[in-house]
Backbone as a chain_set.jsonl record, in Angstrom:
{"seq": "XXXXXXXXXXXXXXXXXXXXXXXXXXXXXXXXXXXXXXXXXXXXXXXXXXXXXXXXXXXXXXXXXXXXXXXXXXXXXXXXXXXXXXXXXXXXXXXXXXXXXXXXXXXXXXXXXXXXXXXXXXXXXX", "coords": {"N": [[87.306, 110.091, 87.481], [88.106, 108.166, 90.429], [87.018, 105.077, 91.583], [86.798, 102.787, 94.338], [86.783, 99.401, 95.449], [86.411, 97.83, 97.989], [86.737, 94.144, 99.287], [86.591, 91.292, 100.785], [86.756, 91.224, 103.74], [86.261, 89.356, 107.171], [85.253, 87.121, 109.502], [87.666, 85.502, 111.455], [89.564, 83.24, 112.908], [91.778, 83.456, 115.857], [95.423, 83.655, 114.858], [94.776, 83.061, 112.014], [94.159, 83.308, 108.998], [93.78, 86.186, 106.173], [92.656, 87.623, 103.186], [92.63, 90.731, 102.028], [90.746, 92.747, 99.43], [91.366, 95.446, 97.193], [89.471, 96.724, 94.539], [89.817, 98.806, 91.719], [87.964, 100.973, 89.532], [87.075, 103.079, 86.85], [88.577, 106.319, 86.118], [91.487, 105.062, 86.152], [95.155, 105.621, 86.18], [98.485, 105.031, 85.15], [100.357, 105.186, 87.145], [99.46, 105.322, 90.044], [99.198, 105.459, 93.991], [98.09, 103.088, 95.803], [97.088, 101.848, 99.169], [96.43, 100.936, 102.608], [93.949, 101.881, 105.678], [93.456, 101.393, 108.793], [90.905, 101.156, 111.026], [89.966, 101.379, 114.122], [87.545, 100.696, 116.955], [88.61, 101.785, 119.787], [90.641, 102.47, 119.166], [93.198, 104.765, 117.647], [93.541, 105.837, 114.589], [95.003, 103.826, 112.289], [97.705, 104.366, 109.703], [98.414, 101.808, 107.852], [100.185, 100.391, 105.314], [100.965, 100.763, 102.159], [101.295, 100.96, 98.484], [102.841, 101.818, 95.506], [102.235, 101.732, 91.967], [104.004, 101.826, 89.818], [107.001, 101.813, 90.561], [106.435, 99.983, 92.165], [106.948, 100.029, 95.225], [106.689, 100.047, 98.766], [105.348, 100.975, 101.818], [105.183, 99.721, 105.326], [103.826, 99.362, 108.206], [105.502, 99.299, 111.35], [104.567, 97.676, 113.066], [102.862, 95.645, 111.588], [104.871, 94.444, 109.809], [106.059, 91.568, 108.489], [103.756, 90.282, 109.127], [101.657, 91.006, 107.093], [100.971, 91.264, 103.66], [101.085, 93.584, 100.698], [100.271, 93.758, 97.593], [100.173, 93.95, 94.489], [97.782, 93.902, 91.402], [98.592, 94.995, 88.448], [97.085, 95.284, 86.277], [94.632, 93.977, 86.754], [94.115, 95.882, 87.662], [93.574, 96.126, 91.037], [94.203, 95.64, 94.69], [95.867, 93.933, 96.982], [95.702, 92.685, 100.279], [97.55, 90.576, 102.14], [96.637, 88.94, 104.885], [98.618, 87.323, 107.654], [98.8, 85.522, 110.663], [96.823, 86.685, 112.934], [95.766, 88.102, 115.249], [93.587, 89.491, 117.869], [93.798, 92.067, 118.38], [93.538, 93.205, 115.803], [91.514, 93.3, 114.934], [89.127, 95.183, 113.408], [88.157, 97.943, 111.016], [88.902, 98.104, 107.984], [90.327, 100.17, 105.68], [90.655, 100.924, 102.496], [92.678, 103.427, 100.244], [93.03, 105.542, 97.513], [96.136, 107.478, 96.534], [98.947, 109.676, 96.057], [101.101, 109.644, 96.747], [103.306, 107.75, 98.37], [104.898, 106.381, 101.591], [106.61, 107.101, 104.529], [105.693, 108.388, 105.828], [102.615, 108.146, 105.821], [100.262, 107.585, 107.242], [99.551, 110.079, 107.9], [99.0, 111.034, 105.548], [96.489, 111.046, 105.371], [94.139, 112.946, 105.186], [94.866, 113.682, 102.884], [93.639, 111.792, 100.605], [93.043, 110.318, 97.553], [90.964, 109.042, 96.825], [88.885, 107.034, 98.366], [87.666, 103.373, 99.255], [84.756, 101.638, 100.243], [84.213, 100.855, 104.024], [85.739, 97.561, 104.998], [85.003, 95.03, 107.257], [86.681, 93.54, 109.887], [87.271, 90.856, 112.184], [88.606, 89.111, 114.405], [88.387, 86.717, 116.14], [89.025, 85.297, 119.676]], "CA": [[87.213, 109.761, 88.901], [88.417, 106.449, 90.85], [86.254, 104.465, 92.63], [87.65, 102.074, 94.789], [85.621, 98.76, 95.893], [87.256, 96.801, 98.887], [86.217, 93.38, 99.974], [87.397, 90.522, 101.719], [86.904, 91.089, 105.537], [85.681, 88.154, 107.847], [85.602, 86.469, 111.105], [88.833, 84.378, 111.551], [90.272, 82.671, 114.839], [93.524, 84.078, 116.03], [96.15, 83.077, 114.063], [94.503, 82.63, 111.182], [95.031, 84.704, 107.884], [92.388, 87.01, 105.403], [93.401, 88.367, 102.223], [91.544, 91.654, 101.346], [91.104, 93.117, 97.862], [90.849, 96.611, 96.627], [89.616, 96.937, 93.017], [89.81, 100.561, 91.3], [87.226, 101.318, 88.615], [86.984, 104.368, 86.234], [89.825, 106.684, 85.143], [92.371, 104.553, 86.597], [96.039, 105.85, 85.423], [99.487, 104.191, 85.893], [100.986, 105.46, 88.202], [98.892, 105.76, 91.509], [99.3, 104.77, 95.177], [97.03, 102.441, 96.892], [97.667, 101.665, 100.738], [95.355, 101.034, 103.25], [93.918, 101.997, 106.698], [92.492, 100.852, 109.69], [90.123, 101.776, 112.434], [89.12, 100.144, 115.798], [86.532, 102.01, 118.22], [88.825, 102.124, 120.71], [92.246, 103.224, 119.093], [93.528, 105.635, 116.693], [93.506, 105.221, 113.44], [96.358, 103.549, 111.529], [98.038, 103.869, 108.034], [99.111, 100.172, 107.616], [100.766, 100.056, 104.304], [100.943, 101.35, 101.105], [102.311, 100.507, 97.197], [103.314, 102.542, 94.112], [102.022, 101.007, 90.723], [105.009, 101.913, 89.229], [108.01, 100.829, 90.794], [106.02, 98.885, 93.537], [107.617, 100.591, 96.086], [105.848, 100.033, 99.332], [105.756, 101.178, 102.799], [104.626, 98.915, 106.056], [104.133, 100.294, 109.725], [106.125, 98.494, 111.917], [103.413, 95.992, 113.884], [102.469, 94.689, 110.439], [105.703, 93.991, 108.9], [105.899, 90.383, 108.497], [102.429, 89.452, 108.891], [100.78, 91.974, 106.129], [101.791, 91.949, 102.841], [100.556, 94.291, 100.108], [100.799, 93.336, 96.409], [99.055, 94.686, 93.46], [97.97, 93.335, 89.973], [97.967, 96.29, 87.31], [96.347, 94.275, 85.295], [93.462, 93.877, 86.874], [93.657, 97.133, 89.044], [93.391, 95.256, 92.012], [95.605, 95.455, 95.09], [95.677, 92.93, 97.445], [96.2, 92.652, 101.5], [97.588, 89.561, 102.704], [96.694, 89.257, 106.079], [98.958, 86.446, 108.432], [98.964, 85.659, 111.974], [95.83, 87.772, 112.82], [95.315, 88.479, 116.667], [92.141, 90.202, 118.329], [94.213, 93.447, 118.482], [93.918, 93.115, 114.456], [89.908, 93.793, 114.82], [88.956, 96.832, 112.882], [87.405, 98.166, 109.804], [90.072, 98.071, 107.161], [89.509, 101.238, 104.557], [91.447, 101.46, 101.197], [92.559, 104.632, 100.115], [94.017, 105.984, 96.963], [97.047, 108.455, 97.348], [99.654, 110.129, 94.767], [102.378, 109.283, 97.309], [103.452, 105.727, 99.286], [106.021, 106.482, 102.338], [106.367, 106.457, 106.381], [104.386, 109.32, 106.419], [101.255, 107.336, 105.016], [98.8, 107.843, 108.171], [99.61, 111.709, 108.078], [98.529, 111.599, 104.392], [95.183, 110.571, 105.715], [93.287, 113.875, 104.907], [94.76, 113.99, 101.334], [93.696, 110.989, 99.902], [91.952, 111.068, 96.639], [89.657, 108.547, 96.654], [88.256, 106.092, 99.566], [86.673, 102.2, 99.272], [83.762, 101.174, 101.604], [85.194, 100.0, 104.778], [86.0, 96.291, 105.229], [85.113, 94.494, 108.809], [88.213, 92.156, 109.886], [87.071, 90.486, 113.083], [89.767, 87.755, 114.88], [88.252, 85.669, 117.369], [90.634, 85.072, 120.454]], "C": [[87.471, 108.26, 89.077], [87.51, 106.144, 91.621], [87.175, 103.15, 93.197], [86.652, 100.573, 95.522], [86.237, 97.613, 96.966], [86.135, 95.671, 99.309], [87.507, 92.039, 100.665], [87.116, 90.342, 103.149], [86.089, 89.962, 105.78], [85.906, 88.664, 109.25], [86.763, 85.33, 110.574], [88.872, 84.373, 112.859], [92.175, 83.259, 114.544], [94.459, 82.914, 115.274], [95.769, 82.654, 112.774], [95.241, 83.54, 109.862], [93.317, 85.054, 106.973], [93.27, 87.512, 104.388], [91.88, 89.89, 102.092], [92.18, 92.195, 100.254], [90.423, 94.558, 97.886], [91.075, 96.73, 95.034], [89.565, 98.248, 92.915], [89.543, 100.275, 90.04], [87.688, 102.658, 88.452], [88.203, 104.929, 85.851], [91.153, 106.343, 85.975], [93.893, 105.074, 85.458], [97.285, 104.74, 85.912], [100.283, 104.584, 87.078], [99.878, 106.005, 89.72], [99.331, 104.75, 92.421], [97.878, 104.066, 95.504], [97.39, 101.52, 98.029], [96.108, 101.528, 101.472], [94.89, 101.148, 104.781], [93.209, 100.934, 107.612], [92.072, 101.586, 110.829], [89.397, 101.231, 113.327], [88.439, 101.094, 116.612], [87.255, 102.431, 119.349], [90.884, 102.39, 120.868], [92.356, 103.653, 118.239], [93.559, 105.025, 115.355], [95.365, 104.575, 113.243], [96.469, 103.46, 110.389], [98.754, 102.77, 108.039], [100.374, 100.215, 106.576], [100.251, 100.331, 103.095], [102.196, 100.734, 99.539], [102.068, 101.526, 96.834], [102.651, 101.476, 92.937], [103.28, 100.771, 89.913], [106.372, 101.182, 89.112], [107.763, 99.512, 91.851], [106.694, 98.729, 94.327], [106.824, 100.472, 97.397], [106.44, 100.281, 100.975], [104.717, 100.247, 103.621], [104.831, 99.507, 107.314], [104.603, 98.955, 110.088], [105.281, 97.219, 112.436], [102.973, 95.563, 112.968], [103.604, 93.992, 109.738], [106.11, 92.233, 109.5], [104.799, 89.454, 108.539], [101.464, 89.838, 108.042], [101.868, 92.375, 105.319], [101.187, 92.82, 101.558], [101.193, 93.552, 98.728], [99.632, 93.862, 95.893], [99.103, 93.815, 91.994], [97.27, 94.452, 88.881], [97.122, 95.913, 86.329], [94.979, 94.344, 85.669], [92.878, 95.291, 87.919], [93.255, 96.895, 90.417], [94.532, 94.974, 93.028], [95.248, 94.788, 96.163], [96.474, 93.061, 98.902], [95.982, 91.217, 102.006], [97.729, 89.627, 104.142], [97.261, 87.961, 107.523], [99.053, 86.277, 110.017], [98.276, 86.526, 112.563], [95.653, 87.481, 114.477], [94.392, 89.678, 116.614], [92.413, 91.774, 117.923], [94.289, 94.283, 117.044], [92.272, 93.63, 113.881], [89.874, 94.905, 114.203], [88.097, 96.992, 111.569], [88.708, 98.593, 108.97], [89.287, 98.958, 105.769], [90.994, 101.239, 103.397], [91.26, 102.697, 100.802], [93.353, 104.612, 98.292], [94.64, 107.092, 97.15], [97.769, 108.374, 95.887], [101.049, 109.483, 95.249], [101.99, 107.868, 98.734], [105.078, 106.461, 100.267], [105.68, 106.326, 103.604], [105.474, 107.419, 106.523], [102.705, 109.043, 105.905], [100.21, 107.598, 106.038], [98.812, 109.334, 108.15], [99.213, 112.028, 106.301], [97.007, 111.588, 104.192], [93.725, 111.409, 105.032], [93.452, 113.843, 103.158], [94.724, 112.886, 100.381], [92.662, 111.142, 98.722], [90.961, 110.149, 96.241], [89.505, 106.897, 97.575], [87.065, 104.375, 99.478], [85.828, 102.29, 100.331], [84.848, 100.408, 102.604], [84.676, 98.312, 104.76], [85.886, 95.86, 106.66], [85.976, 93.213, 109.276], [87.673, 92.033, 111.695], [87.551, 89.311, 113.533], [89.363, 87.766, 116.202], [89.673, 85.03, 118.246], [90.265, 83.438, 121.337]], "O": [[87.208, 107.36, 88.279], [87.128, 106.986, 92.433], [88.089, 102.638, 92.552], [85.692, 100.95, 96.195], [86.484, 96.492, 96.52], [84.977, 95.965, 99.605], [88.721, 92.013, 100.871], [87.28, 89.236, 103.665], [85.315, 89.524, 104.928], [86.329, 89.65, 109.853], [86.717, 84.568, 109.608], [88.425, 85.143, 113.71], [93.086, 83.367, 113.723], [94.261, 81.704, 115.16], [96.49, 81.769, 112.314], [96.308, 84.145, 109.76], [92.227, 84.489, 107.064], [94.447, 87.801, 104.608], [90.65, 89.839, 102.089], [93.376, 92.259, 99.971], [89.334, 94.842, 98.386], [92.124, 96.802, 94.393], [89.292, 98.925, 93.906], [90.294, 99.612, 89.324], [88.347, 103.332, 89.243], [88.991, 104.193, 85.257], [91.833, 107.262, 86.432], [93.822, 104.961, 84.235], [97.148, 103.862, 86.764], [100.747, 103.745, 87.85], [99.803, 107.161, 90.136], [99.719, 103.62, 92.127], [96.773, 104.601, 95.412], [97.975, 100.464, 97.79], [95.014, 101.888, 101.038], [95.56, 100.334, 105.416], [92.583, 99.931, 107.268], [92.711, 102.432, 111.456], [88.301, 100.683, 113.21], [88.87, 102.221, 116.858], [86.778, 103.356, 120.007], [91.77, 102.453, 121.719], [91.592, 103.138, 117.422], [93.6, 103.814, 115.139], [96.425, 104.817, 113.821], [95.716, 102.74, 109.733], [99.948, 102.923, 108.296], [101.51, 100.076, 107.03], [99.046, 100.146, 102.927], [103.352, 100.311, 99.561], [101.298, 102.295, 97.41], [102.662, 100.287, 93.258], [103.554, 99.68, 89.412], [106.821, 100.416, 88.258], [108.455, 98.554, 92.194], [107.227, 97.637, 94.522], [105.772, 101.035, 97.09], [107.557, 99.944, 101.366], [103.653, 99.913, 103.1], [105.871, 100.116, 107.564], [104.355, 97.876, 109.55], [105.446, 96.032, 112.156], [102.303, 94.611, 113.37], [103.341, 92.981, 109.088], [106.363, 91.878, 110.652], [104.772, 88.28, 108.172], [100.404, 89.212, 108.054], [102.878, 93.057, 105.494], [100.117, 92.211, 101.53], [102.262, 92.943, 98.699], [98.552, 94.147, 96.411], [100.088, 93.231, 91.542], [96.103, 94.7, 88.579], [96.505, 96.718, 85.632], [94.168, 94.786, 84.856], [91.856, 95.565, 88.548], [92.449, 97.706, 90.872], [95.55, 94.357, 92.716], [94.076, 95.022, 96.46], [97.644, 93.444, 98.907], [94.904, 90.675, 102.251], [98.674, 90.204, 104.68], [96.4, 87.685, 108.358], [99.533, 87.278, 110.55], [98.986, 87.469, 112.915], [95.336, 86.322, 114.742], [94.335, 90.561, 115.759], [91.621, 92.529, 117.36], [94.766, 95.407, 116.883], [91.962, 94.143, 112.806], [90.737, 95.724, 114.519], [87.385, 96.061, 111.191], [89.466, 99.447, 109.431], [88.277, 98.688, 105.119], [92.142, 101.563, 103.699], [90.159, 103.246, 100.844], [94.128, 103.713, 97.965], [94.058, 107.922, 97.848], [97.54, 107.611, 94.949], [101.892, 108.965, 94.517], [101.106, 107.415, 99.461], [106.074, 106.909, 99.7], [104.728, 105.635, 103.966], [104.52, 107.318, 107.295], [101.855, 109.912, 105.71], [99.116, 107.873, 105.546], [97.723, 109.791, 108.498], [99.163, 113.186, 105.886], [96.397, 111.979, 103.197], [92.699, 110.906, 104.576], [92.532, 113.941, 102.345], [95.526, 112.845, 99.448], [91.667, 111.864, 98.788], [90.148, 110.443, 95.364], [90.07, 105.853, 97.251], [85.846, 104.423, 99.646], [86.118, 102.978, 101.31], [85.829, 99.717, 102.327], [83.524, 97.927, 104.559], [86.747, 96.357, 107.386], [85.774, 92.052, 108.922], [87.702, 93.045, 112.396], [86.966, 88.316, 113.105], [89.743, 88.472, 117.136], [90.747, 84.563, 117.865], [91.133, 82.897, 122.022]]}, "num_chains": 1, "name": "protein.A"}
């Protein structure tokens, strides 16, 4: 089994930046996905972005691309959300997931993920 242990979240002022980290303990293999969500009280969820271990292949929803970048270090099992240019609308609880598969359909893989970090609280002061 994976466990997954996300941290990182804050308070920042708009425009600022946050990195968050998801480590993965236990029977970690090479090849898995790890991507990650978000959820605000007062809008749908979103699948943000997602890697591959492998080829480090990665998908990005559109309103993040350029200001959220995903990177991973196999090494330390540890994948990493760089978070730039952070507006209010950026508020949420940020959940790491692991997944077998990384593509556009990443929020519709939502149900079949196989193993879930504690959520993260990302709060951008306006």
């Amino acid at each position: 089994d994976v466990q997954l242990q996300a941290s990182g979240g804050g308070l920042v002022q708009a425009g600022g930046s946050l990195r968050l980290s998801c480590a993965a303990s236990g029977s970690t293999d090479d090849d898995y996905v790890i991507g990650w969500f978000r959820q605000a009280p007062t809008r749908a969820r979103e699948g943000l972005l997602c890697i591959s271990s492998s080829e480090g292949s990665t998908y990005y929803l559109d309103s993040v691309k350029g200001r959220f970048t995903i990177s991973r270090d196999n090494a330390k099992n540890t994948v990493y959300l760089q978070m730039n240019s952070l507006s209010a609308e950026d508020t949420a609880v940020y959940y790491c997931a692991r997944s077998g598969r990384c593509g556009s359909a990443w929020n519709s893989f939502y149900y079949g993920m196989h193993s879930w970090g504690q959520g993260t609280q990302v709060t951008v002061s306006s």
